[in-house]
Short mmCIF file of C-alpha atoms in Angstrom, two decimals:
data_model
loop_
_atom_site.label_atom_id
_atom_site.label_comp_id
_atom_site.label_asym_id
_atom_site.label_seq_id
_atom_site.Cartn_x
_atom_site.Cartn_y
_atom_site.Cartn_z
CA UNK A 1 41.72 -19.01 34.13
CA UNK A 2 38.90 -19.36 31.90
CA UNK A 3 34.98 -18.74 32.56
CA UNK A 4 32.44 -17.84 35.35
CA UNK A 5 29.35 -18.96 35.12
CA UNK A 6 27.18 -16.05 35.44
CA UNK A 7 24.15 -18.07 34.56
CA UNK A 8 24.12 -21.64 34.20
CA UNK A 9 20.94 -21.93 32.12
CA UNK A 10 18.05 -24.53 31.96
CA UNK A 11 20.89 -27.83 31.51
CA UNK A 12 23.86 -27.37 30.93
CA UNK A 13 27.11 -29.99 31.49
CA UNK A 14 30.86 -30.55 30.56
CA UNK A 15 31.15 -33.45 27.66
CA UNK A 16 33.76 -34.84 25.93
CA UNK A 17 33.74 -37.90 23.30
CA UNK A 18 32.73 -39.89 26.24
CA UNK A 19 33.32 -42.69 28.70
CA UNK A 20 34.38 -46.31 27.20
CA UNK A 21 35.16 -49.27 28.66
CA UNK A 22 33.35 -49.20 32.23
CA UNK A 23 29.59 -50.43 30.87
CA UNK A 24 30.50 -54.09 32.82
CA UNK A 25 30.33 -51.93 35.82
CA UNK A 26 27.08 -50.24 35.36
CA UNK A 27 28.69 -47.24 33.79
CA UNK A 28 27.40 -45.32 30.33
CA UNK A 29 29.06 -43.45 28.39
CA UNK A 30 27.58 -40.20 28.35
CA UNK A 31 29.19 -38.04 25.99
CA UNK A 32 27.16 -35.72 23.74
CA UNK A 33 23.79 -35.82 22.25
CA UNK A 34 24.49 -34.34 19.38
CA UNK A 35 27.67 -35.72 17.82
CA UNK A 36 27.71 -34.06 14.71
CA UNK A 37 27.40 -30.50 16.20
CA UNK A 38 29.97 -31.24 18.79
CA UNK A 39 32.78 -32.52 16.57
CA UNK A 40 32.04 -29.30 14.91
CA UNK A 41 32.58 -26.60 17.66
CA UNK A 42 35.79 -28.54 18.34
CA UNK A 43 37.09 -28.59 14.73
CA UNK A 44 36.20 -24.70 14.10
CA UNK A 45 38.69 -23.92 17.46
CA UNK A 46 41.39 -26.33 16.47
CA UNK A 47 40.75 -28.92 18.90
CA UNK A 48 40.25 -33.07 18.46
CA UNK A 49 36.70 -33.78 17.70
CA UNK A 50 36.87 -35.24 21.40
CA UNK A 51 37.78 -32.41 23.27
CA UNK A 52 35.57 -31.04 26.53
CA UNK A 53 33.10 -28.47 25.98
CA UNK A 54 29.58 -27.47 27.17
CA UNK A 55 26.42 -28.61 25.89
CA UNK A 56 22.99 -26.43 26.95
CA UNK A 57 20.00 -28.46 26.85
CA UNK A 58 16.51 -25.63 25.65
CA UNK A 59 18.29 -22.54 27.55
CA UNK A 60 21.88 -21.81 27.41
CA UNK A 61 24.11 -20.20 29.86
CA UNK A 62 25.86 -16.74 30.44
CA UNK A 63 29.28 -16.74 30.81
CA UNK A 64 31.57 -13.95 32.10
CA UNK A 65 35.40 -14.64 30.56
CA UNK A 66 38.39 -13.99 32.70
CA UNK A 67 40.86 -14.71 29.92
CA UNK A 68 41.57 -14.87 26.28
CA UNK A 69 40.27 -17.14 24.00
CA UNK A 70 38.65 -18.40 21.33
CA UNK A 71 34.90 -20.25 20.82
CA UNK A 72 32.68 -21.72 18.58
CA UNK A 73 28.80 -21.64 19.56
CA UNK A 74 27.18 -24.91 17.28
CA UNK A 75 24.01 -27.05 17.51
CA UNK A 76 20.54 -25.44 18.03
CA UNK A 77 19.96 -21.36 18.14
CA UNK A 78 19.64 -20.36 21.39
CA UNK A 79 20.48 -16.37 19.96
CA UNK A 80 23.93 -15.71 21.77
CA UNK A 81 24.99 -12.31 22.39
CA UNK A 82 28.52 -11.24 22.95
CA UNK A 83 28.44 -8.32 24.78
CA UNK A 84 25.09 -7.82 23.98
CA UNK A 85 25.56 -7.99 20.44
CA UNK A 86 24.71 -11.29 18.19
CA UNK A 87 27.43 -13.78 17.93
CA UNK A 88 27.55 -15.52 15.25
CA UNK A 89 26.88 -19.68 14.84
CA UNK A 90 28.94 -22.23 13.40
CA UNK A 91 32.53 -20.25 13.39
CA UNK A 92 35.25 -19.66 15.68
CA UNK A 93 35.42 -15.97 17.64
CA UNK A 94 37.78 -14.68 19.56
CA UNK A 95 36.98 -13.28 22.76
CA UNK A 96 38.71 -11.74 25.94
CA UNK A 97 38.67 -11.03 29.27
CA UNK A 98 35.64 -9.21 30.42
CA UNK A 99 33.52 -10.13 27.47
CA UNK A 100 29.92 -11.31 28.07
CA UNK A 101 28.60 -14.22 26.36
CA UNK A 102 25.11 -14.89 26.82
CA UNK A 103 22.53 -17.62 25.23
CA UNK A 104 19.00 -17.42 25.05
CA UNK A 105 16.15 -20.18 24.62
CA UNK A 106 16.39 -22.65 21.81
CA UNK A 107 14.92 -21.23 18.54
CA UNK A 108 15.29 -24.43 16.82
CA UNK A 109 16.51 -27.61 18.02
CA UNK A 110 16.97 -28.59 21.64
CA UNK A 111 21.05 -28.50 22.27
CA UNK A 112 23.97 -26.13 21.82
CA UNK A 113 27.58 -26.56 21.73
CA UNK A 114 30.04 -24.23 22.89
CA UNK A 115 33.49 -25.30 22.46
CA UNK A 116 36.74 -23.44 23.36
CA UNK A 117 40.13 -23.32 22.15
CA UNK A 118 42.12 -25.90 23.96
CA UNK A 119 39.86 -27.33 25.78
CA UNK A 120 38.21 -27.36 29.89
CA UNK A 121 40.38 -27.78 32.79
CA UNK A 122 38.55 -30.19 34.60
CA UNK A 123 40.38 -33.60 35.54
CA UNK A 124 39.46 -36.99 34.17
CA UNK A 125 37.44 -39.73 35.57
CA UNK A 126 37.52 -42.99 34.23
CA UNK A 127 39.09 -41.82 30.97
CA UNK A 128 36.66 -39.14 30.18
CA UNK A 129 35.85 -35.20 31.36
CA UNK A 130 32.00 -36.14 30.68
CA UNK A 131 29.22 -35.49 33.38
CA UNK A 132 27.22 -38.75 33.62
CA UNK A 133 24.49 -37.14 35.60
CA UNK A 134 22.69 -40.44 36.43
CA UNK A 135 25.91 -41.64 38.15
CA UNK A 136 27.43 -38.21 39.70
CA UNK A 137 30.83 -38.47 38.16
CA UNK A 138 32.67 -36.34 35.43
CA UNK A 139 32.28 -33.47 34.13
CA UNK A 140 32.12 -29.98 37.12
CA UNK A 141 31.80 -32.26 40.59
CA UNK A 142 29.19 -35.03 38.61
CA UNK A 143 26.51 -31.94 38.02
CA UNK A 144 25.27 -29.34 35.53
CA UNK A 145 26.63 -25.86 35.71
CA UNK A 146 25.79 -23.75 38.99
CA UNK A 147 25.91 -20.18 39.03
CA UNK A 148 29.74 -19.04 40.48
CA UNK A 149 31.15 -22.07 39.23
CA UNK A 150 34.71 -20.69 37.25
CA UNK A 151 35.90 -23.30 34.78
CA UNK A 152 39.69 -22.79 33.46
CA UNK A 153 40.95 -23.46 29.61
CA UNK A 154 43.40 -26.19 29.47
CA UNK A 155 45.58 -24.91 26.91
CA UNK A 156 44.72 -21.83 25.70
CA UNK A 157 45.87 -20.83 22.07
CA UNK A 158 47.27 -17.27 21.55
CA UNK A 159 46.93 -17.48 17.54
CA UNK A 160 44.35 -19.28 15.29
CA UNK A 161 43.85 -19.11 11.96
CA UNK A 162 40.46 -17.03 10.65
CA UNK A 163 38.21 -17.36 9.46
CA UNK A 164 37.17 -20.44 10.52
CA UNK A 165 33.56 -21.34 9.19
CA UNK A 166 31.52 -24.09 9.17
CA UNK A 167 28.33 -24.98 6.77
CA UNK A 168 25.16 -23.92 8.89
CA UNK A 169 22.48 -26.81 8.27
CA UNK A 170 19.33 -25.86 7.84
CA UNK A 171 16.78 -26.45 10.87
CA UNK A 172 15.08 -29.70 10.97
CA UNK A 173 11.09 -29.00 10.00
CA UNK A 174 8.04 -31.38 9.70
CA UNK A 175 8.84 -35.23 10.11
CA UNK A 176 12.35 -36.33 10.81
CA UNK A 177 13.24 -39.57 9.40
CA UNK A 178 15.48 -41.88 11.58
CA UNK A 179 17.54 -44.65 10.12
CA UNK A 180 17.83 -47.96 12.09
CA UNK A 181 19.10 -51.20 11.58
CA UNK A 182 16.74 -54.07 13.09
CA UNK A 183 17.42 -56.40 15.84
CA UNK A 184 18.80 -57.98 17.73
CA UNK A 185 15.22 -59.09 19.25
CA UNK A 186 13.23 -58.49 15.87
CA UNK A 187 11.54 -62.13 16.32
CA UNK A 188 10.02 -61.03 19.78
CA UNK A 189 7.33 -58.98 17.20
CA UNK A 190 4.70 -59.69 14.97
CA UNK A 191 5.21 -58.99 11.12
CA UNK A 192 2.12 -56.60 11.92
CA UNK A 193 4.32 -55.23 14.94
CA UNK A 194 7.39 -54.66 12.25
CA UNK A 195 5.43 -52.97 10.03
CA UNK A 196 3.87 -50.23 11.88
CA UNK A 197 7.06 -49.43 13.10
CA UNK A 198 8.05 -48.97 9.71
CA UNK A 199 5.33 -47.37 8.79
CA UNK A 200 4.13 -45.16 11.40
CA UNK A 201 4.71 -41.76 12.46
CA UNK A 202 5.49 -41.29 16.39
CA UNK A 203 5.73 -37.88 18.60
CA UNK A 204 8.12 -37.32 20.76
CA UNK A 205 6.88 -37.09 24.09
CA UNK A 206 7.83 -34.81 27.38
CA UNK A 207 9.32 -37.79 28.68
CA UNK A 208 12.94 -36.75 26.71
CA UNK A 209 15.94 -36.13 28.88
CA UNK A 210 19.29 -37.42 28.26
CA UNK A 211 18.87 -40.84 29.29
CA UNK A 212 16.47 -41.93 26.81
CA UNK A 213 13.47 -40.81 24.61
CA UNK A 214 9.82 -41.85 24.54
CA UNK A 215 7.44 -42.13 21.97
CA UNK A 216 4.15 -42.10 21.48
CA UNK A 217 2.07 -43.51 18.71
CA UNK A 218 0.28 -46.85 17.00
CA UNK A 219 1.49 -49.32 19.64
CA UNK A 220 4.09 -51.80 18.19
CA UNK A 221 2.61 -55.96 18.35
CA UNK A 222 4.50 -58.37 20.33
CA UNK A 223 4.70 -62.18 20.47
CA UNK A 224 3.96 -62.00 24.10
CA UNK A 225 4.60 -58.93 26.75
CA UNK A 226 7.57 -57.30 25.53
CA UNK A 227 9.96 -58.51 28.53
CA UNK A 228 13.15 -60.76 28.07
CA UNK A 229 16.16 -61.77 29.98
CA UNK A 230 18.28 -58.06 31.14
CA UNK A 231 20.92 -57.98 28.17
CA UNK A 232 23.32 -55.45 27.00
CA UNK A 233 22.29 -52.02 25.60
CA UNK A 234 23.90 -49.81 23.20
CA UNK A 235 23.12 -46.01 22.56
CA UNK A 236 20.38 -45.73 19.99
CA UNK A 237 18.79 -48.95 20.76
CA UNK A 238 15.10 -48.47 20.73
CA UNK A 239 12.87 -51.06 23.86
CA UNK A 240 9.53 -51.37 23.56
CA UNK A 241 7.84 -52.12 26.78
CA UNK A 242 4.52 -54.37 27.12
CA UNK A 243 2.83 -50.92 26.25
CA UNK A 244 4.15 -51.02 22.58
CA UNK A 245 5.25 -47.85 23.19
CA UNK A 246 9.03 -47.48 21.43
CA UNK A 247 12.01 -45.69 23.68
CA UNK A 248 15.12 -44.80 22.29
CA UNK A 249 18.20 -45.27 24.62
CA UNK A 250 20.66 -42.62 24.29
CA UNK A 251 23.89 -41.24 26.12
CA UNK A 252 23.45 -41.86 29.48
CA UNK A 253 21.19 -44.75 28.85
CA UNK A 254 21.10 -47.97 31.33
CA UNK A 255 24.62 -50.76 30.63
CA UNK A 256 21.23 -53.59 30.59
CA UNK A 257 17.88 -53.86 29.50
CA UNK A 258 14.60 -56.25 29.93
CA UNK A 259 12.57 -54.97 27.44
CA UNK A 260 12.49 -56.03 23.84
CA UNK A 261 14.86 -54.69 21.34
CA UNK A 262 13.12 -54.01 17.62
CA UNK A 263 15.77 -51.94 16.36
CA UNK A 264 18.55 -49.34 16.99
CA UNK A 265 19.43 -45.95 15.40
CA UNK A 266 22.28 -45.68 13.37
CA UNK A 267 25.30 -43.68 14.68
CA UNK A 268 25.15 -41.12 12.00
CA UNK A 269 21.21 -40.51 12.65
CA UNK A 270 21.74 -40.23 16.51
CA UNK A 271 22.37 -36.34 15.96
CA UNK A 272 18.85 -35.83 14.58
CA UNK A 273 17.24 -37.55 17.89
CA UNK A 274 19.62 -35.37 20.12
CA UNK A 275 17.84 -32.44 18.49
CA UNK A 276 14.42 -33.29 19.10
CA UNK A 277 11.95 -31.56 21.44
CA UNK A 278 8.56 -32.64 22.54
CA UNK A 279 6.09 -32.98 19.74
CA UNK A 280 8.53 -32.95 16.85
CA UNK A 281 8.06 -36.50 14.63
CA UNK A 282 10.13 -39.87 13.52
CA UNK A 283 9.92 -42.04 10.73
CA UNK A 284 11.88 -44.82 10.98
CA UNK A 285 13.73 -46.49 8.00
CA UNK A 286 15.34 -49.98 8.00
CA UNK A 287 19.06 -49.98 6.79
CA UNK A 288 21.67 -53.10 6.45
CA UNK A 289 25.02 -52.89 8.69
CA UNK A 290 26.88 -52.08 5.53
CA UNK A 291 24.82 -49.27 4.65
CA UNK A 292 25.24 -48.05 8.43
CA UNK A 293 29.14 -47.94 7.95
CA UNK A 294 29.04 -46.60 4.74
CA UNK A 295 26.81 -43.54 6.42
CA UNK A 296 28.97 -43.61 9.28
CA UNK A 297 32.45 -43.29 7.40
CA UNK A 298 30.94 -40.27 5.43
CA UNK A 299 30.41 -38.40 8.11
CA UNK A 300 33.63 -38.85 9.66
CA UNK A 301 34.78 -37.93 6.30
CA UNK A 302 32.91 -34.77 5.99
CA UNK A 303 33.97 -33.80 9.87
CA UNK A 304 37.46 -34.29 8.63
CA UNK A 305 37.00 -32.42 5.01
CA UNK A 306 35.96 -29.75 7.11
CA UNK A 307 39.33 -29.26 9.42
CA UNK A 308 41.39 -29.83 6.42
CA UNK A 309 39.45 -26.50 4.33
CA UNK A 310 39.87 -24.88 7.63
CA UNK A 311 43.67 -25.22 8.36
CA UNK A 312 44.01 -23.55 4.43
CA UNK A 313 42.43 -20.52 5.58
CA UNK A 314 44.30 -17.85 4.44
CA UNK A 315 44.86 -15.93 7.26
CA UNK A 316 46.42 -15.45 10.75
CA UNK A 317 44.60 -14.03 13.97
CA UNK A 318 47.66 -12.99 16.64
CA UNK A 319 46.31 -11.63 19.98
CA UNK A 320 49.47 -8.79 20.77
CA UNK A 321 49.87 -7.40 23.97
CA UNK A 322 51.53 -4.21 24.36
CA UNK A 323 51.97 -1.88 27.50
CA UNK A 324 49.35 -3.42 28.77
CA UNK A 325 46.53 -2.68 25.51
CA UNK A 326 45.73 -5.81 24.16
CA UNK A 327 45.18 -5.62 19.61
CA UNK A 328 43.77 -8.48 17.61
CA UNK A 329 46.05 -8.28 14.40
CA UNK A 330 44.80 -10.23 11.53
CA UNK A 331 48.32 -11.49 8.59
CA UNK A 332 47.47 -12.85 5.06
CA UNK A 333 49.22 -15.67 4.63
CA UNK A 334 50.99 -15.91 1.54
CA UNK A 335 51.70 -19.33 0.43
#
């Protein structure tokens, strides 16, 4: 088996690398809010950045294990106990059947990770094991964890190679600044309009979920009210109603739009929105499409430094079962 869900927490759903190829239909993508600390849990238990895992939104959940494993807890502190003692962030641990593992409220940031060795057993719709909560598909039955529900590994790994650490960034603090490239409905604003939302500070508001994010400062200046023909949306893309008030679209964000475009956040920046809570502040920063790759293929490249320093660890974790007593035997490798 795998899990029970003890307590589910304040959010928490089953996301993979998300849903392609279905926006025509209506359908987003979903997927994680937090990309960079995702790919991370996944990496530190051996699995493709892709993988299913759990992502707790403020207040994690407790889980009661019914099997063997291994996990890696990234993203923001939410405190996690194991058995009632801290477990530690950003590396893989092995637990087994009849441990505890329990998360707290977010100390910093807004969204954990908790990844496990081999992935969820939970069957794929459309291509991907994410919840899309907006449409009711994905993930455990379209939803966010319940308490009772019991979630099985898919393939469960009975050796991995420890230790298995990854760099812990330091929490965000003070004003966040967002890189974007502009467009594609730039010329629907003023040159006043463009520059305070260059310029500008804006706060976060309580109006943050994982549709979208809305924020509040100097309103933006339009050409006229802000609306245009419905077009097609991508994640990051940042509307600005007839309010002037900027909204960032993000993972389960709308296929269409009828608001006006100004800009949209690069892929490598989306992790530092996904970590936001109400009140914390954005800059934003214009970038060209090449600098947006060239910031994009680093940090695929750093992802993938990352597993390649971990698969030279130097040693060997074996679970070994014998008459019944189950040891955790740890072999330096000797290359």
């Amino acid at each position: 088996m795998g899990f029970l869900t003890e307590h589910p927490g304040l959010l928490t759903t089953v996301q993979d690398g998300g849903r392609y190829g279905y926006e025509s239909f209506g359908m987003s993508p979903s997927g994680p809010m937090d990309v960079r600390a995702f790919r991370t849990a996944n990496i530190l238990v051996g699995n493709p950045v892709g993988e299913s895992a759990l992502e707790a939104t403020m207040m994690g959940p407790a889980l009661y294990f019914e099997t063997d494993g291994f996990l890696a807890i990234t993203g923001a502190d939410m405190a996690p106990l194991l058995n009632g003692r801290p477990c530690p962030m950003d590396q893989a641990v092995a637990v087994r059947a009849g441990d505890r593992l329990a998360l707290g409220m977010a100390r910093t940031g807004c969204r954990s990770y908790i990844a496990f060795a081999g992935g969820l057993d939970i069957p794929e719709v459309m291509g991907s094991r994410s919840t899309a909560l907006q449409n009711r598909i994905g993930g455990w039955y379209g939803r966010r964890l319940a308490a009772g529900d019991r979630i099985g590994f898919r393939g469960g790994r009975g050796e991995l190679r420890l230790p298995r650490i990854a760099p812990t960034l330091p929490p965000a603090e003070g004003e966040r600044v967002v890189r974007v490239i502009m467009g594609p409905q730039e010329d629907c604003f003023t040159r006043e309009g463009i520059e305070t939302f260059l310029s500008q500070p804006y706060t976060v508001s309580r109006e943050f979920d994982r549709m979208g994010c809305r924020l509040e400062g100097a309103a933006i200046a339009q050409k006229s009210d802000g609306n245009i023909i419905s077009d097609g949306m991508v994640t990051g893309a940042i509307q600005v109603p007839t309010s002037g008030q900027p909204i960032i679209m993000l993972a389960e964000r709308q296929t269409v739009g009828g608001y006006a475009k100004i800009a949209a956040v690069i892929s490598a920046d989306l992790s530092v929105v996904g970590q936001c809570r109400a009140g914390d502040i954005l800059r934003f920063q214009a970038v060209s499409l090449a600098e947006a790759h060239r910031l994009w293929r680093g940090f695929v490249q750093e992802l993938e430094d990352l597993r390649s320093r971990l698969e030279r660890s130097a040693k060997a974790a074996y679970r070994v079962v014998v008459e019944g007593n189950v040891y955790q035997i740890e072999v330096e490798r000797q290359d």
